Short mmCIF file of N, CA and C in Angstrom, two decimals:
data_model
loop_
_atom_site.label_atom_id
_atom_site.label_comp_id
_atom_site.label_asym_id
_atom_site.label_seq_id
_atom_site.Cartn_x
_atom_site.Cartn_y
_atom_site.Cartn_z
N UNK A 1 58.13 -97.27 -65.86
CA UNK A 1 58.64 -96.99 -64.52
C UNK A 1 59.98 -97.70 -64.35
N UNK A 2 60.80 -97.24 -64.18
CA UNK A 2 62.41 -97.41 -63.44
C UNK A 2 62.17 -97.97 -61.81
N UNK A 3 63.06 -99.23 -61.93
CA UNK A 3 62.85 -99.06 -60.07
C UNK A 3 64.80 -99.11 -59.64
N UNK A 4 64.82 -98.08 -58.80
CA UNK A 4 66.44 -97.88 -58.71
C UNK A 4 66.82 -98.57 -56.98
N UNK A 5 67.50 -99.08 -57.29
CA UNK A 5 68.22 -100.43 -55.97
C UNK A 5 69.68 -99.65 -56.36
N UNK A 6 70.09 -99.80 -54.44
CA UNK A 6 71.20 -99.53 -53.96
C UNK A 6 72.04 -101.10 -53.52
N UNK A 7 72.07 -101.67 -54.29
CA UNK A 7 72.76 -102.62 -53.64
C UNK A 7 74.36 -102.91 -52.49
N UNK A 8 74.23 -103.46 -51.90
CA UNK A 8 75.43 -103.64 -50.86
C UNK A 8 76.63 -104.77 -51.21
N UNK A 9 75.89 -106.09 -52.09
CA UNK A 9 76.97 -107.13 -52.85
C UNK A 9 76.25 -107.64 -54.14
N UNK A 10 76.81 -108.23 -54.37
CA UNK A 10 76.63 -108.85 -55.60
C UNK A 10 75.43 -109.65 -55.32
N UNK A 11 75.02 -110.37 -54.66
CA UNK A 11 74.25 -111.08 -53.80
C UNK A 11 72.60 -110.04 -54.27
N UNK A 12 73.12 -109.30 -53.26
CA UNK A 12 72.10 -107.83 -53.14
C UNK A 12 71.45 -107.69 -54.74
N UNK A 13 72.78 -107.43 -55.42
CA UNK A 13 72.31 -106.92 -56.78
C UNK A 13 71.34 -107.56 -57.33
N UNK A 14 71.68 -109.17 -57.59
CA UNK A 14 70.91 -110.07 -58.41
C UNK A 14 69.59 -110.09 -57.81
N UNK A 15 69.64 -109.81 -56.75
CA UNK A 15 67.93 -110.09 -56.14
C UNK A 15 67.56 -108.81 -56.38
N UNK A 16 68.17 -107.99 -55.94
CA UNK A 16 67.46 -106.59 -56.01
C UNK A 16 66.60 -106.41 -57.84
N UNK A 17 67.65 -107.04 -58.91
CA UNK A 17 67.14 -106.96 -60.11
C UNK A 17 65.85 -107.73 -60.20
N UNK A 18 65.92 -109.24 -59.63
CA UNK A 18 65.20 -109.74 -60.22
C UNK A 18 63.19 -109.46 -59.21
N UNK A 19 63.63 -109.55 -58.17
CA UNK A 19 62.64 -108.41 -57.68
C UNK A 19 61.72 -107.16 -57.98
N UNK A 20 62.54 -106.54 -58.62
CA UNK A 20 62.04 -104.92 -59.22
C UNK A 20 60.99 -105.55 -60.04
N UNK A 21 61.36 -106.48 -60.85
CA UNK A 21 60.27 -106.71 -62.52
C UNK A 21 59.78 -105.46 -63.45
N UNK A 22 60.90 -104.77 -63.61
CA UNK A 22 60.90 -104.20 -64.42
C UNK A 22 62.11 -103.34 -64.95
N UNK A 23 62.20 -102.26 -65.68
CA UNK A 23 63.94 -101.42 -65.72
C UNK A 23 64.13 -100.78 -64.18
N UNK A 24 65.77 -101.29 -64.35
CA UNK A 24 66.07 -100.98 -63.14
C UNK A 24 67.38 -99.90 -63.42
N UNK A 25 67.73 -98.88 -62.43
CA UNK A 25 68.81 -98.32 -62.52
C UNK A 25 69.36 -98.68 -60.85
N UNK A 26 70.68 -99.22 -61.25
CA UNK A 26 71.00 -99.30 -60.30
C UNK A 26 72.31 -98.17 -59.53
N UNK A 27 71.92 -97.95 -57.98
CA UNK A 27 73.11 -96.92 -57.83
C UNK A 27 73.98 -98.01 -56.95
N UNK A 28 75.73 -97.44 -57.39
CA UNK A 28 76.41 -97.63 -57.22
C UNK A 28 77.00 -97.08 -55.90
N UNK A 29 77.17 -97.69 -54.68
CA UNK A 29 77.97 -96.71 -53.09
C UNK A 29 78.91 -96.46 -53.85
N UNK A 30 80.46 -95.31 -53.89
CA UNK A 30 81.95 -95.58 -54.37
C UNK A 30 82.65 -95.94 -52.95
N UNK A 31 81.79 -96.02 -51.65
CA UNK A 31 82.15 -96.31 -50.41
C UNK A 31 82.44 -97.38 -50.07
N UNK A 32 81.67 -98.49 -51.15
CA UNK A 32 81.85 -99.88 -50.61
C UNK A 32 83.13 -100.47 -51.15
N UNK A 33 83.69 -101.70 -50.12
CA UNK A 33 84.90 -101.97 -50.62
C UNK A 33 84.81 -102.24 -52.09
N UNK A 34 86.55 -102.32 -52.34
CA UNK A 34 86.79 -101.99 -53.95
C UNK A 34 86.14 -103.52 -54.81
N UNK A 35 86.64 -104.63 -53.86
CA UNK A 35 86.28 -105.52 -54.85
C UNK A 35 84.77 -106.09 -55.24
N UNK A 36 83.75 -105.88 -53.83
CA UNK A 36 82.28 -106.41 -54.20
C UNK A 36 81.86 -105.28 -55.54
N UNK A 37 82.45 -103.73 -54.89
CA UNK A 37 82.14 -102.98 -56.15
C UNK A 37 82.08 -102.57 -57.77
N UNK A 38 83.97 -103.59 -57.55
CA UNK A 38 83.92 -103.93 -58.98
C UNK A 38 83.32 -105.15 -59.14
N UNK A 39 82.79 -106.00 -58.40
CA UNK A 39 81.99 -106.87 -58.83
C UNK A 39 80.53 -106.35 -60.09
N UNK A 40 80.53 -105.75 -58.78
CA UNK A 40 79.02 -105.09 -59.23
C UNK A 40 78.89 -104.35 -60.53
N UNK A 41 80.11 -103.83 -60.84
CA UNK A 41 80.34 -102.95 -62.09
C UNK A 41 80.09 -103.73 -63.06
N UNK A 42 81.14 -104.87 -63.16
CA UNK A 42 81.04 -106.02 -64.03
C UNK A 42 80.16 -106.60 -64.38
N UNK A 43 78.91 -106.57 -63.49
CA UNK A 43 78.05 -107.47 -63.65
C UNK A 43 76.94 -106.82 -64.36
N UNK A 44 76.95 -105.50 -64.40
CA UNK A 44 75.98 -104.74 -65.10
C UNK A 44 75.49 -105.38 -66.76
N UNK A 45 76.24 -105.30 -67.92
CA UNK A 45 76.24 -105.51 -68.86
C UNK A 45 75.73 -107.08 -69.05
N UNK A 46 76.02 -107.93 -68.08
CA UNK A 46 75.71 -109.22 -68.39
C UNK A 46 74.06 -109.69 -67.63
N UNK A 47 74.16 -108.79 -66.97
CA UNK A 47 72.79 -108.79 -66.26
C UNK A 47 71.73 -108.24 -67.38
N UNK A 48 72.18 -106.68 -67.88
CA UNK A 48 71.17 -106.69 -69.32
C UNK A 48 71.13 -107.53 -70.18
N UNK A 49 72.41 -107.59 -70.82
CA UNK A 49 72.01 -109.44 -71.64
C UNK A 49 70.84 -110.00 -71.47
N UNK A 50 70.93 -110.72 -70.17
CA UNK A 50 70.07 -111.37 -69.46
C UNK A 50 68.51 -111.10 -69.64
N UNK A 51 68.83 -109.79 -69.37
CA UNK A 51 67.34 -109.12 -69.25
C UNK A 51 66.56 -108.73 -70.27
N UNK A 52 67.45 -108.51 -71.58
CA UNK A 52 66.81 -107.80 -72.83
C UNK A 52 66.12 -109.08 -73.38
N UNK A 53 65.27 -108.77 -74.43
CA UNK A 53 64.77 -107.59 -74.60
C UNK A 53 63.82 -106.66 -73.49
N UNK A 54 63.27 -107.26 -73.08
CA UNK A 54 62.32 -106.73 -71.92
C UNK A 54 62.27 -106.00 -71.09
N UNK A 55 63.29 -105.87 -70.29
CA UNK A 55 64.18 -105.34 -69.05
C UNK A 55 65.40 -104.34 -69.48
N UNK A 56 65.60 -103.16 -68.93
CA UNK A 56 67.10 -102.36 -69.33
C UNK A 56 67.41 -102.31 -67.71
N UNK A 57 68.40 -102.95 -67.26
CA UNK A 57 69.65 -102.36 -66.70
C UNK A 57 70.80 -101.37 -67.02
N UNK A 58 70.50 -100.37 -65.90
CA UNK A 58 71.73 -99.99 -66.16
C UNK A 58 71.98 -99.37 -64.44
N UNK A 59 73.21 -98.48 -64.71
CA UNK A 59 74.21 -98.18 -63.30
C UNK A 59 74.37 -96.69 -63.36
N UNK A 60 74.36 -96.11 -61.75
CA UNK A 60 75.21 -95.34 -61.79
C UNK A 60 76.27 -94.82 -60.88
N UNK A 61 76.84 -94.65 -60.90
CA UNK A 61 78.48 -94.95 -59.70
C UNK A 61 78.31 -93.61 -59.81
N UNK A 62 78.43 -92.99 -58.42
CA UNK A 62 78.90 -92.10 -57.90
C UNK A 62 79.77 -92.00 -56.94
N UNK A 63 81.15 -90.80 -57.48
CA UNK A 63 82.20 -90.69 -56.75
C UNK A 63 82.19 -89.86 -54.70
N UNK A 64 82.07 -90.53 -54.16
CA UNK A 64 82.27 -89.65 -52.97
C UNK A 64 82.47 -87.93 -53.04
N UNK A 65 81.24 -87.46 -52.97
CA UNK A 65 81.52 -85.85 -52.92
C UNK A 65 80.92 -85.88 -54.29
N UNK A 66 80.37 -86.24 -55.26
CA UNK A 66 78.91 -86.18 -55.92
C UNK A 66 78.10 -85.59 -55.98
N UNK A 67 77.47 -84.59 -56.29
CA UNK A 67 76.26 -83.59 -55.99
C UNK A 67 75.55 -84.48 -56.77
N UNK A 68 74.61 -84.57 -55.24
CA UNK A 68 72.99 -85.54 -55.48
C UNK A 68 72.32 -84.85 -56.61
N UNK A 69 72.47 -83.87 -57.15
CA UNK A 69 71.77 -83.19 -58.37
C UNK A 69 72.26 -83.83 -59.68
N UNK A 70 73.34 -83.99 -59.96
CA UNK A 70 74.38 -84.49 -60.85
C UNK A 70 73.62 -85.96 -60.84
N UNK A 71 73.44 -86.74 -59.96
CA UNK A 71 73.22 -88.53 -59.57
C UNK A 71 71.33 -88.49 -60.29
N UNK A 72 70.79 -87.54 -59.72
CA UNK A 72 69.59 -87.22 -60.03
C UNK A 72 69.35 -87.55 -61.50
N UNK A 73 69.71 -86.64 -62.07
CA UNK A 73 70.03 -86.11 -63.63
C UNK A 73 70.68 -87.42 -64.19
N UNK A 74 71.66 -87.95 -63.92
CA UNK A 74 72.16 -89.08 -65.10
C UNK A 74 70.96 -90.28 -64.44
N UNK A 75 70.40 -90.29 -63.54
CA UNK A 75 69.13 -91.42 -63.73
C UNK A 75 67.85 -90.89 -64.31
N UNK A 76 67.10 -89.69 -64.10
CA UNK A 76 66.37 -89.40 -64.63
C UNK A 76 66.64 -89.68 -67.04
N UNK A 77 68.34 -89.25 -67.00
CA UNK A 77 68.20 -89.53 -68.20
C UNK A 77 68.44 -91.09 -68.84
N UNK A 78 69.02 -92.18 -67.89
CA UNK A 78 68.57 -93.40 -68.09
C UNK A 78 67.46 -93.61 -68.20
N UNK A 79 66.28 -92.98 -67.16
CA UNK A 79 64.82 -93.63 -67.17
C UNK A 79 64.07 -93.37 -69.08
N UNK A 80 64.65 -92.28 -69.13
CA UNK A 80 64.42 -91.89 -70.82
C UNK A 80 65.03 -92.13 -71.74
N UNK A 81 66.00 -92.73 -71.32
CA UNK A 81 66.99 -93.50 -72.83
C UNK A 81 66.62 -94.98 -73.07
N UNK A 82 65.25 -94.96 -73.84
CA UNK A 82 64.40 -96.45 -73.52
C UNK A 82 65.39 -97.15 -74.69
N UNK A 83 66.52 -97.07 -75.82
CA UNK A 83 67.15 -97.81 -75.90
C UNK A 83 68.52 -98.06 -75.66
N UNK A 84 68.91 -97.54 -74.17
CA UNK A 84 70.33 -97.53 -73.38
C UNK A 84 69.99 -98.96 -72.49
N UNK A 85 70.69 -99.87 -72.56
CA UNK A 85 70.85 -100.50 -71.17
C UNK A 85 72.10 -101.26 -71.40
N UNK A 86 72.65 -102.28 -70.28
CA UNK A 86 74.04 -102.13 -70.33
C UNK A 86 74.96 -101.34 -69.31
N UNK A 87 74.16 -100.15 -69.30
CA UNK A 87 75.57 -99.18 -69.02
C UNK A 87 75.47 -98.64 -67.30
N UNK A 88 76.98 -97.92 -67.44
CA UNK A 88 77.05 -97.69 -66.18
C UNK A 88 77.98 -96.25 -66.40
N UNK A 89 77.22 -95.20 -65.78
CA UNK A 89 77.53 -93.69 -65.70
C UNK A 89 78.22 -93.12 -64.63
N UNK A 90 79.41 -92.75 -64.87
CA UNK A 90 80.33 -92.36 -64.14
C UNK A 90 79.81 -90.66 -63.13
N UNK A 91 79.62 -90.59 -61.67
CA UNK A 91 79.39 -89.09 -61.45
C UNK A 91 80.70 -88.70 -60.51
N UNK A 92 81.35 -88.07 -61.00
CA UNK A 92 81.94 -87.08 -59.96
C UNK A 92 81.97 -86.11 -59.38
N UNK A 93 82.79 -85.77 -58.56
CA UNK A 93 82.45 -84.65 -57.99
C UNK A 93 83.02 -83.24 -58.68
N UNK A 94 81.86 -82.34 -58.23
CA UNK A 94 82.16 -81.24 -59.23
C UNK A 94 83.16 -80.78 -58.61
N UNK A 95 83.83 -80.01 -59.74
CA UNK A 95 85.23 -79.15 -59.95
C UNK A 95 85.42 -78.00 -58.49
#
């Protein structure tokens, strides 16, 4: 089981991870200001560190105007990429 947290800061994030107790995908607002966000980006990869072996983190940032189907789909295929973590998946908006 995946548990997916929306975090609001960096703050947010770390608890939100360590809370879940288990793989987490986390979604990314692209609404929130630029810098807690690139916080948050950054912190992905070092948070799996952290977490492996046991735990996979990963992200997914979606661009404003995103089709929730698109956001759907790249977490559903994190929840199944049992050796992806680390990462953080870019969604934009369709063409």
């Amino acid at each position: 089981m995946v548990a997916t947290i929306t975090p609001r800061d960096l703050a947010s994030l770390e608890a939100g991870v360590a809370s879940a107790g288990g793989d987490v995908t986390v979604l990314l607002d692209s609404a929130l200001p630029p810098v807690p966000l690139a916080a948050m980006r950054a912190a992905i990869g070092p948070l799996a560190v952290e977490q492996a072996p046991t735990r996979r983190i990963n992200a997914v940032a979606a661009d404003t105007g995103a089709h929730p189907d698109d956001v759907a789909a790249a977490c559903a295929w994190l929840a199944d990429a049992t050796s992806t973590t680390g990462q953080v998946i870019e969604i934009s908006a369709r063409g």
